[in-house]
């Protein structure tokens, strides 16, 4: 079974540009999460999809961030325009829709550098 | 609100020595607690989880953790460290009402030969 995949693994962009990160969850996982780790800080929750609906987007930092999950499969996270403080590692995770385990499986992350 | 505190951003042990990584949590509702490990250039891998069953939880690679409600702690232990245990370890909390994980700041474990 394939794990959570993320693309690209690294991205270097200039301030003011746009970047789109992609996450493919484990097949059949209804729940998809985005997290971010800024250098030297803890991993922070951004948002949670259940299928194609946003269940919780309380962690989204501002309206420069737009997340979508069309058809309840893969998800994209767009940052437009990027600022220096957006640099960090963006993790995606997925979990099954039922059961009480709440276990989230993480992808390898996308390292975003804004210069 | 939930929070996690991991004491010690860096821990160094000798190979074969006991590993103890500390985690204290704060939660107004019954918590679910997790330990994740991140090896270099990899994603987070679940080591073990507590979801209101047995308070002593055994995970992969010989790790275990004990949920102590009175101390609001969920410390991670391993009797004998291996070189391959060198990684960064994260404690996280969630709850039945909110699946989003709240992470601690992480502890980087170094294993000396």
Coordinates of N, CA and C in Angstrom, one line a residue:
Chain A
X1 N 0.9 -1.2 0.0 CA 0.0 0.0 0.0 C 0.9 1.2 0.0
X2 N 0.6 2.2 -0.9 CA 1.4 3.4 -1.0 C 1.1 4.3 0.2
X3 N 2.1 5.0 0.6 CA 1.9 5.9 1.7 C 1.4 7.3 1.2
X4 N 1.5 8.2 2.1 CA 1.1 9.6 1.7 C 2.3 10.2 0.9
X5 N 2.0 10.8 -0.2 CA 3.0 11.3 -1.0 C 2.8 12.8 -1.2
X6 N 3.9 13.6 -1.3 CA 3.8 15.0 -1.4 C 4.8 15.5 -2.5
X7 N 4.3 16.5 -3.2 CA 5.1 17.0 -4.3 C 5.0 18.6 -4.4
X8 N 6.1 19.3 -4.6 CA 7.5 18.8 -4.7 C 8.1 18.5 -3.3
X9 N 9.3 17.9 -3.3 CA 9.9 17.7 -2.1 C 10.6 19.0 -1.6
X10 N 11.0 19.8 -2.5 CA 11.6 21.1 -2.2 C 11.1 22.1 -3.2
X11 N 11.0 23.4 -2.7 CA 10.6 24.5 -3.6 C 11.3 25.7 -3.1
X12 N 11.9 26.4 -4.0 CA 12.5 27.7 -3.7 C 11.9 28.8 -4.6
X13 N 11.3 29.7 -4.0 CA 10.6 30.8 -4.7 C 11.0 32.1 -4.1
X14 N 10.7 33.2 -4.9 CA 11.0 34.5 -4.4 C 9.7 35.1 -3.8
X15 N 9.9 36.0 -2.9 CA 8.8 36.7 -2.2 C 7.9 37.3 -3.3
X16 N 6.6 37.1 -3.1 CA 5.6 37.6 -4.0 C 5.2 36.6 -5.1
X17 N 5.9 35.5 -5.2 CA 5.5 34.5 -6.2 C 4.5 33.6 -5.6
X18 N 4.0 32.7 -6.4 CA 2.9 31.7 -6.0 C 3.5 30.3 -6.0
X19 N 3.1 29.5 -5.1 CA 3.6 28.1 -5.0 C 2.4 27.3 -4.7
X20 N 2.3 26.1 -5.3 CA 1.3 25.1 -5.1 C 1.9 23.8 -4.6
X21 N 1.5 23.4 -3.5 CA 1.9 22.1 -2.9 C 0.8 21.1 -3.1
X22 N 1.3 19.8 -3.4 CA 0.3 18.8 -3.6 C 0.5 17.6 -2.6
X23 N -0.6 17.1 -2.2 CA -0.6 15.9 -1.3 C -1.6 14.8 -1.8
X24 N -1.0 13.6 -1.9 CA -1.9 12.5 -2.3 C -2.0 11.6 -1.0
X25 N -3.2 11.5 -0.5 CA -3.3 10.7 0.8 C -3.3 9.2 0.4
X26 N -3.3 8.4 1.5 CA -3.4 6.9 1.3 C -4.8 6.7 0.8
X27 N -4.9 5.8 -0.2 CA -6.2 5.5 -0.9 C -7.2 5.0 0.1
X28 N -8.4 5.7 0.0 CA -9.5 5.3 0.9 C -9.6 6.1 2.2
X29 N -8.6 6.9 2.5 CA -8.6 7.8 3.7 C -9.4 9.0 3.4
X30 N -10.5 9.2 4.2 CA -11.3 10.3 4.0 C -10.8 11.6 4.6
X31 N -9.9 11.4 5.7 CA -9.4 12.6 6.4 C -8.0 13.0 5.9
X32 N -7.9 14.3 5.6 CA -6.6 14.8 5.1 C -6.3 16.0 5.9
X33 N -5.0 16.1 6.3 CA -4.6 17.2 7.2 C -3.4 17.9 6.6
X34 N -3.3 19.2 6.8 CA -2.0 19.9 6.5 C -1.5 20.5 7.8
X35 N -0.2 20.4 7.9 CA 0.6 20.9 9.0 C 1.8 21.7 8.5
X36 N 2.4 22.5 9.3 CA 3.6 23.3 8.9 C 4.5 23.4 10.1
X37 N 5.8 23.2 9.7 CA 6.8 23.5 10.7 C 7.8 24.6 10.2
X38 N 7.7 25.7 10.9 CA 8.6 26.8 10.6 C 9.9 26.5 11.4
X39 N 11.0 26.9 10.8 CA 12.3 26.6 11.4 C 12.4 26.9 12.9
X40 N 12.8 25.9 13.7 CA 12.9 26.2 15.1 C 11.7 26.1 15.9
X41 N 10.5 26.0 15.2 CA 9.3 26.0 16.0 C 8.6 24.6 15.9
X42 N 7.5 24.5 16.6 CA 6.8 23.2 16.6 C 6.0 23.0 15.4
X43 N 5.5 21.8 15.1 CA 4.7 21.5 14.0 C 3.3 22.1 14.3
X44 N 2.7 22.9 13.4 CA 1.4 23.5 13.7 C 0.4 23.0 12.7
X45 N -0.8 22.8 13.2 CA -1.9 22.4 12.3 C -2.4 23.5 11.5
X46 N -2.7 23.2 10.2 CA -3.3 24.2 9.3 C -4.7 24.0 9.1
X47 N -5.1 22.8 8.5 CA -6.5 22.5 8.3 C -6.7 21.0 8.1
X48 N -8.0 20.7 8.1 CA -8.5 19.3 8.1 C -9.6 19.2 7.1
X49 N -9.5 18.3 6.1 CA -10.5 17.9 5.2 C -11.2 16.6 5.6
X50 N -12.5 16.5 5.5 CA -13.2 15.2 5.5 C -13.8 15.1 4.1
X51 N -13.2 14.2 3.4 CA -13.5 14.1 1.9 C -13.2 15.4 1.3
X52 N -14.2 16.1 0.6 CA -13.8 17.3 0.0 C -14.2 18.5 0.8
X53 N -14.7 18.3 2.0 CA -15.2 19.5 2.8 C -14.1 19.8 3.9
X54 N -14.0 21.1 4.1 CA -13.1 21.6 5.1 C -13.8 21.5 6.5
X55 N -13.3 20.6 7.3 CA -13.8 20.3 8.6 C -13.3 21.3 9.7
X56 N -12.1 21.7 9.5 CA -11.5 22.6 10.5 C -10.3 23.3 9.8
X57 N -10.5 24.6 9.6 CA -9.4 25.4 9.0 C -8.9 26.5 10.0
X58 N -9.0 26.2 11.3 CA -8.7 27.2 12.3 C -7.2 27.5 12.3
X59 N -6.4 26.7 11.7 CA -4.9 26.9 11.8 C -4.4 27.7 10.6
X60 N -5.2 28.0 9.6 CA -4.7 28.7 8.4 C -4.3 30.1 8.8
X61 N -3.1 30.5 8.5 CA -2.5 31.7 9.0 C -3.2 33.0 8.5
X62 N -3.6 33.0 7.2 CA -4.2 34.2 6.6 C -4.8 33.8 5.2
X63 N -5.3 34.8 4.6 CA -6.0 34.5 3.3 C -5.0 34.4 2.1
X64 N -3.8 34.4 2.4 CA -2.8 34.1 1.3 C -2.7 32.6 1.1
X65 N -3.3 31.8 2.0 CA -3.2 30.3 1.9 C -4.6 29.8 1.4
X66 N -4.6 29.0 0.4 CA -5.8 28.4 -0.1 C -5.6 26.9 -0.3
X67 N -6.5 26.1 0.4 CA -6.4 24.7 0.3 C -7.7 24.2 -0.4
X68 N -7.4 23.2 -1.2 CA -8.6 22.5 -1.9 C -8.4 21.0 -1.9
X69 N -9.5 20.3 -2.0 CA -9.5 18.9 -2.2 C -10.6 18.5 -3.1
X70 N -10.4 18.6 -4.3 CA -11.4 18.3 -5.3 C -11.7 16.8 -5.4
X71 N -12.9 16.5 -5.3 CA -13.3 15.1 -5.4 C -12.9 14.2 -4.2
X72 N -12.4 14.9 -3.2 CA -12.1 14.1 -2.0 C -10.9 13.2 -2.2
X73 N -10.0 13.5 -3.2 CA -8.8 12.6 -3.3 C -7.6 13.4 -2.9
X74 N -6.8 13.9 -3.9 CA -5.6 14.6 -3.5 C -6.0 16.1 -3.1
X75 N -5.1 16.7 -2.5 CA -5.3 18.1 -2.0 C -4.1 19.0 -2.5
X76 N -4.4 20.2 -2.7 CA -3.4 21.2 -3.0 C -3.5 22.3 -2.0
X77 N -2.3 22.9 -1.7 CA -2.2 24.1 -0.8 C -1.4 25.1 -1.6
X78 N -2.1 26.2 -1.9 CA -1.5 27.3 -2.6 C -1.2 28.5 -1.7
X79 N 0.0 29.0 -1.9 CA 0.4 30.2 -1.2 C 0.6 31.3 -2.2
X80 N -0.2 32.4 -2.0 CA -0.2 33.5 -3.0 C -0.6 34.8 -2.4
X81 N 0.3 35.8 -2.4 CA 1.7 35.7 -2.7 C 2.5 35.2 -1.5
X82 N 3.6 34.6 -1.8 CA 4.4 34.0 -0.7 C 5.2 35.2 0.0
X83 N 5.3 35.0 1.3 CA 6.1 35.9 2.1 C 7.3 35.1 2.8
X84 N 8.3 35.9 3.2 CA 9.5 35.2 3.8 C 9.1 34.3 5.0
X85 N 8.1 34.7 5.8 CA 7.7 33.9 7.0 C 7.0 32.6 6.6
X86 N 6.7 32.4 5.3 CA 6.0 31.2 4.9 C 7.0 30.0 4.8
X87 N 8.3 30.3 4.8 CA 9.3 29.3 4.7 C 9.1 28.3 5.8
X88 N 9.3 27.0 5.4 CA 9.2 25.9 6.4 C 8.9 24.6 5.7
X89 N 8.6 23.6 6.5 CA 8.3 22.3 6.0 C 6.8 22.1 6.1
X90 N 6.1 21.8 5.0 CA 4.7 21.6 5.0 C 4.4 20.1 4.9
X91 N 3.8 19.6 5.9 CA 3.4 18.1 6.0 C 2.0 17.9 5.7
X92 N 1.7 16.8 5.0 CA 0.4 16.4 4.8 C 0.2 15.0 5.5
X93 N -1.0 14.8 6.1 CA -1.3 13.5 6.7 C -2.7 13.1 6.4
X94 N -2.9 11.8 6.5 CA -4.2 11.3 6.2 C -4.6 10.2 7.2
X95 N -5.9 10.0 7.4 CA -6.4 9.0 8.3 C -7.7 8.4 7.8
X96 N -8.1 7.3 8.3 CA -9.3 6.6 7.9 C -10.5 7.4 8.5
X97 N -11.6 7.2 7.9 CA -12.8 8.0 8.3 C -13.5 7.4 9.5
X98 N -13.3 6.1 9.7 CA -14.1 5.5 10.9 C -13.1 4.9 11.8
X99 N -13.6 4.5 13.0 CA -12.7 3.9 14.0 C -12.2 4.9 14.9
X100 N -11.7 4.5 16.0 CA -11.3 5.4 17.1 C -9.8 5.6 17.2
X101 N -9.1 5.0 16.2 CA -7.6 5.1 16.4 C -7.1 6.5 16.2
X102 N -7.7 7.3 15.3 CA -7.3 8.7 15.1 C -5.8 8.7 14.6
X103 N -5.3 7.6 14.1 CA -3.9 7.5 13.7 C -3.7 8.3 12.4
X104 N -2.8 9.2 12.4 CA -2.6 9.9 11.1 C -1.2 9.5 10.5
X105 N -1.2 9.3 9.2 CA -0.1 8.8 8.5 C 0.5 10.0 7.8
X106 N 1.8 10.3 8.0 CA 2.4 11.5 7.4 C 3.2 11.3 6.1
X107 N 3.1 12.3 5.3 CA 4.0 12.3 4.1 C 5.4 12.8 4.5
X108 N 6.3 12.8 3.6 CA 7.7 13.2 3.8 C 7.9 14.7 3.9
X109 N 6.8 15.5 3.5 CA 6.9 16.9 3.6 C 7.4 17.6 2.4
X110 N 7.1 18.9 2.3 CA 7.6 19.8 1.2 C 8.3 20.9 1.9
X111 N 9.6 21.0 1.6 CA 10.4 22.1 2.2 C 10.3 23.3 1.3
X112 N 9.7 24.4 1.8 CA 9.5 25.6 1.1 C 10.4 26.7 1.6
X113 N 11.2 27.3 0.6 CA 12.0 28.4 1.0 C 11.6 29.6 0.2
X114 N 11.3 30.7 0.9 CA 10.9 31.9 0.2 C 12.1 32.9 0.4
X115 N 12.6 33.4 -0.7 CA 13.8 34.3 -0.6 C 13.4 35.7 -1.0
Chain B
X1 N -8.6 24.2 25.2 CA -7.4 24.2 24.4 C -6.4 23.1 24.9
X2 N -5.6 22.6 24.0 CA -4.7 21.6 24.3 C -3.3 22.1 24.1
X3 N -2.3 21.5 24.8 CA -0.9 21.9 24.6 C -0.1 20.7 25.0
X4 N 1.2 20.7 24.5 CA 2.1 19.7 24.9 C 3.5 20.4 25.2
X5 N 4.1 19.9 26.2 CA 5.4 20.4 26.5 C 6.4 19.2 26.5
X6 N 7.5 19.3 25.8 CA 8.5 18.3 25.8 C 9.7 19.0 26.4
X7 N 10.2 18.4 27.5 CA 11.3 18.9 28.2 C 12.6 18.4 27.6
X8 N 13.5 19.3 27.2 CA 14.7 19.0 26.6 C 14.6 18.9 25.1
X9 N 15.2 19.9 24.4 CA 15.1 19.9 23.0 C 16.2 18.9 22.4
X10 N 17.2 18.6 23.2 CA 18.3 17.7 22.8 C 18.5 16.8 24.0
X11 N 18.6 15.5 23.7 CA 18.9 14.5 24.7 C 20.0 13.6 24.1
X12 N 21.1 13.3 24.9 CA 22.1 12.5 24.4 C 22.3 11.3 25.4
X13 N 22.4 10.1 24.8 CA 22.6 8.9 25.6 C 23.6 8.1 25.0
X14 N 24.2 7.2 25.8 CA 25.1 6.2 25.2 C 24.4 5.0 24.7
X15 N 25.0 4.4 23.7 CA 24.4 3.1 23.2 C 24.2 2.1 24.3
X16 N 23.0 1.5 24.4 CA 22.8 0.6 25.5 C 22.2 1.2 26.7
X17 N 22.2 2.5 26.8 CA 21.6 3.2 28.0 C 20.1 3.3 27.8
X18 N 19.5 3.7 29.0 CA 18.0 3.9 29.0 C 17.7 5.2 28.2
X19 N 16.6 5.2 27.4 CA 16.2 6.4 26.8 C 14.9 6.9 27.5
X20 N 14.9 8.1 27.9 CA 13.7 8.7 28.6 C 13.5 10.1 27.9
X21 N 12.4 10.2 27.2 CA 12.0 11.5 26.6 C 10.7 11.9 27.3
X22 N 10.7 13.1 27.8 CA 9.6 13.6 28.6 C 8.5 14.4 27.8
X23 N 7.3 14.1 28.2 CA 6.1 14.8 27.5 C 5.1 15.0 28.6
X24 N 4.7 16.3 28.7 CA 3.5 16.6 29.6 C 2.5 17.3 28.7
X25 N 1.2 17.1 29.0 CA 0.2 17.6 28.1 C -0.8 18.4 29.0
X26 N -1.6 19.2 28.3 CA -2.7 19.9 29.0 C -3.9 19.7 28.1
X27 N -5.0 19.2 28.7 CA -6.2 19.0 27.9 C -7.4 19.1 28.8
X28 N -8.5 19.8 28.4 CA -9.7 19.9 29.2 C -10.6 18.7 29.0
X29 N -10.3 17.9 28.0 CA -11.1 16.7 27.7 C -10.2 15.5 27.7
X30 N -10.8 14.3 27.8 CA -9.9 13.1 27.7 C -9.0 13.1 26.5
X31 N -7.7 13.0 26.6 CA -6.8 13.1 25.5 C -6.5 11.8 24.8
X32 N -6.2 11.9 23.5 CA -5.5 10.9 22.8 C -4.0 11.3 22.7
X33 N -3.1 10.5 23.0 CA -1.7 10.9 23.0 C -0.9 10.0 22.0
X34 N 0.1 10.7 21.4 CA 0.9 10.0 20.4 C 2.4 10.4 20.5
X35 N 3.2 9.4 20.1 CA 4.6 9.7 19.9 C 4.9 9.4 18.5
X36 N 5.5 10.4 17.8 CA 6.0 10.2 16.4 C 7.5 10.4 16.4
X37 N 8.1 9.7 15.4 CA 9.6 9.9 15.2 C 9.8 10.3 13.8
X38 N 10.8 11.2 13.6 CA 11.2 11.6 12.3 C 12.7 11.4 12.1
X39 N 13.0 10.5 11.2 CA 14.4 10.3 10.8 C 14.7 11.3 9.7
X40 N 16.0 11.5 9.5 CA 16.4 12.5 8.5 C 15.8 12.3 7.2
X41 N 15.3 13.4 6.6 CA 14.7 13.4 5.2 C 13.5 12.4 5.1
X42 N 12.9 12.2 6.2 CA 11.7 11.3 6.1 C 10.5 12.0 6.8
X43 N 9.3 11.5 6.6 CA 8.1 12.0 7.3 C 8.0 11.5 8.7
X44 N 7.0 11.9 9.4 CA 6.8 11.4 10.7 C 6.2 10.0 10.7
X45 N 6.7 9.2 11.6 CA 6.3 7.8 11.7 C 5.7 7.6 13.1
X46 N 4.6 7.0 13.2 CA 4.0 6.8 14.5 C 4.7 5.7 15.3
X47 N 5.1 6.0 16.5 CA 5.8 5.0 17.4 C 4.7 4.3 18.2
X48 N 3.8 5.1 18.8 CA 2.8 4.5 19.6 C 1.7 5.5 19.9
X49 N 0.6 5.0 20.5 CA -0.5 5.9 20.7 C -1.3 5.4 22.0
X50 N -1.9 6.3 22.7 CA -2.8 6.1 23.8 C -4.1 6.6 23.4
X51 N -5.1 5.7 23.4 CA -6.5 6.1 23.1 C -7.5 5.6 24.1
X52 N -7.2 5.7 25.4 CA -8.0 5.4 26.5 C -8.2 3.9 26.9
X53 N -7.3 3.1 26.3 CA -7.3 1.7 26.7 C -6.2 1.5 27.8
X54 N -5.3 0.6 27.6 CA -4.3 0.4 28.6 C -3.4 1.6 28.8
X55 N -3.0 1.9 30.0 CA -2.2 3.1 30.3 C -0.7 2.9 29.9
X56 N -0.3 1.6 29.9 CA 1.1 1.3 29.4 C 1.0 0.9 28.0
X57 N 1.6 1.7 27.1 CA 1.4 1.4 25.7 C 2.8 1.0 25.1
X58 N 2.8 -0.1 24.4 CA 4.0 -0.6 23.7 C 3.9 -0.2 22.2
X59 N 5.1 0.3 21.7 CA 5.1 0.7 20.3 C 6.1 -0.1 19.5
X60 N 6.5 0.4 18.4 CA 7.5 -0.2 17.6 C 8.9 0.0 18.1
X61 N 9.8 -0.8 17.6 CA 11.3 -0.6 17.9 C 11.6 -0.6 19.4
X62 N 10.8 -1.3 20.2 CA 11.1 -1.4 21.6 C 10.7 -0.3 22.5
X63 N 10.0 0.7 22.0 CA 9.6 1.9 22.7 C 8.3 1.6 23.5
X64 N 8.1 2.3 24.6 CA 6.9 2.2 25.3 C 6.6 3.5 26.0
X65 N 5.4 3.8 26.4 CA 5.1 5.0 27.1 C 3.9 4.7 28.1
X66 N 3.9 5.5 29.2 CA 2.9 5.3 30.2 C 2.1 6.5 30.3
X67 N 0.8 6.4 30.2 CA -0.1 7.5 30.4 C -0.4 7.6 31.9
X68 N 0.0 8.8 32.5 CA -0.3 9.1 33.9 C -1.2 10.3 34.0
X69 N -2.4 10.1 34.3 CA -3.4 11.2 34.3 C -3.1 12.1 35.4
X70 N -2.7 11.6 36.6 CA -2.4 12.5 37.8 C -1.3 13.4 37.5
X71 N -0.3 13.0 36.7 CA 0.8 13.8 36.4 C 0.7 14.5 35.0
X72 N -0.4 14.3 34.3 CA -0.5 14.7 32.9 C 0.7 14.5 32.1
X73 N 1.2 13.2 32.2 CA 2.4 12.9 31.5 C 2.3 11.7 30.6
X74 N 3.1 11.6 29.6 CA 3.2 10.5 28.7 C 4.6 10.4 28.2
X75 N 5.5 10.0 29.1 CA 6.9 9.9 28.8 C 7.2 8.7 28.0
X76 N 8.2 8.8 27.1 CA 8.6 7.8 26.2 C 9.9 7.1 26.7
X77 N 9.9 5.8 26.7 CA 11.1 5.1 27.2 C 11.5 4.0 26.3
X78 N 12.8 3.6 26.4 CA 13.3 2.4 25.8 C 14.5 1.9 26.6
X79 N 14.5 0.7 27.0 CA 15.5 0.2 28.0 C 16.9 0.3 27.5
X80 N 17.1 0.1 26.2 CA 18.5 0.1 25.7 C 18.6 0.8 24.3
X81 N 19.3 1.9 24.3 CA 19.3 2.7 23.0 C 20.2 2.0 22.0
X82 N 19.8 2.1 20.7 CA 20.6 1.7 19.6 C 21.0 2.9 18.8
X83 N 22.0 2.8 18.0 CA 22.5 3.9 17.2 C 21.4 4.3 16.2
X84 N 20.6 3.4 15.8 CA 19.5 3.7 14.8 C 18.4 4.5 15.4
X85 N 18.4 4.7 16.8 CA 17.3 5.4 17.4 C 17.5 6.9 17.3
X86 N 18.7 7.3 16.8 CA 19.0 8.8 16.7 C 18.0 9.4 15.7
X87 N 17.2 10.3 16.1 CA 16.2 10.9 15.3 C 15.5 12.1 16.2
X88 N 14.5 12.7 15.6 CA 13.8 13.7 16.4 C 12.4 13.0 16.7
X89 N 12.0 13.2 18.0 CA 10.8 12.6 18.5 C 9.8 13.7 18.9
X90 N 8.5 13.5 18.5 CA 7.5 14.4 18.8 C 6.4 13.8 19.6
X91 N 5.9 14.5 20.6 CA 4.7 14.1 21.4 C 3.6 14.9 20.9
X92 N 2.4 14.3 20.8 CA 1.2 15.1 20.2 C 0.0 14.6 20.9
X93 N -1.0 15.5 21.0 CA -2.3 15.3 21.6 C -3.4 15.6 20.7
X94 N -4.5 14.9 20.8 CA -5.7 15.3 20.2 C -6.9 14.8 21.1
X95 N -8.1 14.8 20.6 CA -9.2 14.4 21.4 C -10.3 13.9 20.5
X96 N -11.3 13.3 21.1 CA -12.5 12.8 20.3 C -13.2 14.0 19.5
X97 N -13.2 15.1 20.1 CA -13.9 16.3 19.5 C -13.1 17.0 18.5
X98 N -11.7 16.8 18.5 CA -10.9 17.6 17.6 C -9.7 16.7 17.2
X99 N -9.7 16.3 15.9 CA -8.7 15.3 15.4 C -7.4 16.0 15.1
X100 N -7.4 17.3 15.0 CA -6.1 17.9 14.7 C -5.1 17.7 15.8
X101 N -3.9 17.3 15.4 CA -2.8 17.1 16.4 C -2.2 18.4 16.9
X102 N -2.0 18.5 18.2 CA -1.2 19.5 18.7 C 0.1 18.9 19.2
X103 N 1.2 19.5 18.6 CA 2.5 18.9 18.8 C 3.3 19.6 19.9
X104 N 4.2 18.9 20.5 CA 5.3 19.5 21.3 C 6.4 20.0 20.3
X105 N 7.4 20.6 20.9 CA 8.4 21.2 20.1 C 9.5 20.2 19.6
X106 N 9.4 19.0 20.0 CA 10.3 18.0 19.5 C 11.5 17.8 20.4
X107 N 12.0 16.6 20.5 CA 13.3 16.3 21.2 C 14.2 15.5 20.2
X108 N 15.4 16.1 20.0 CA 16.3 15.4 19.2 C 17.2 14.5 20.0
X109 N 17.1 13.2 19.7 CA 17.9 12.2 20.4 C 19.2 11.8 19.7
X110 N 20.3 12.0 20.4 CA 21.6 11.6 19.9 C 22.0 10.4 20.7
X111 N 22.6 9.4 20.0 CA 23.1 8.2 20.6 C 24.6 8.1 20.4
X112 N 25.3 8.1 21.5 CA 26.7 8.0 21.4 C 27.2 6.6 21.4
X113 N 28.2 6.3 20.6 CA 28.8 4.9 20.6 C 29.5 4.6 21.9

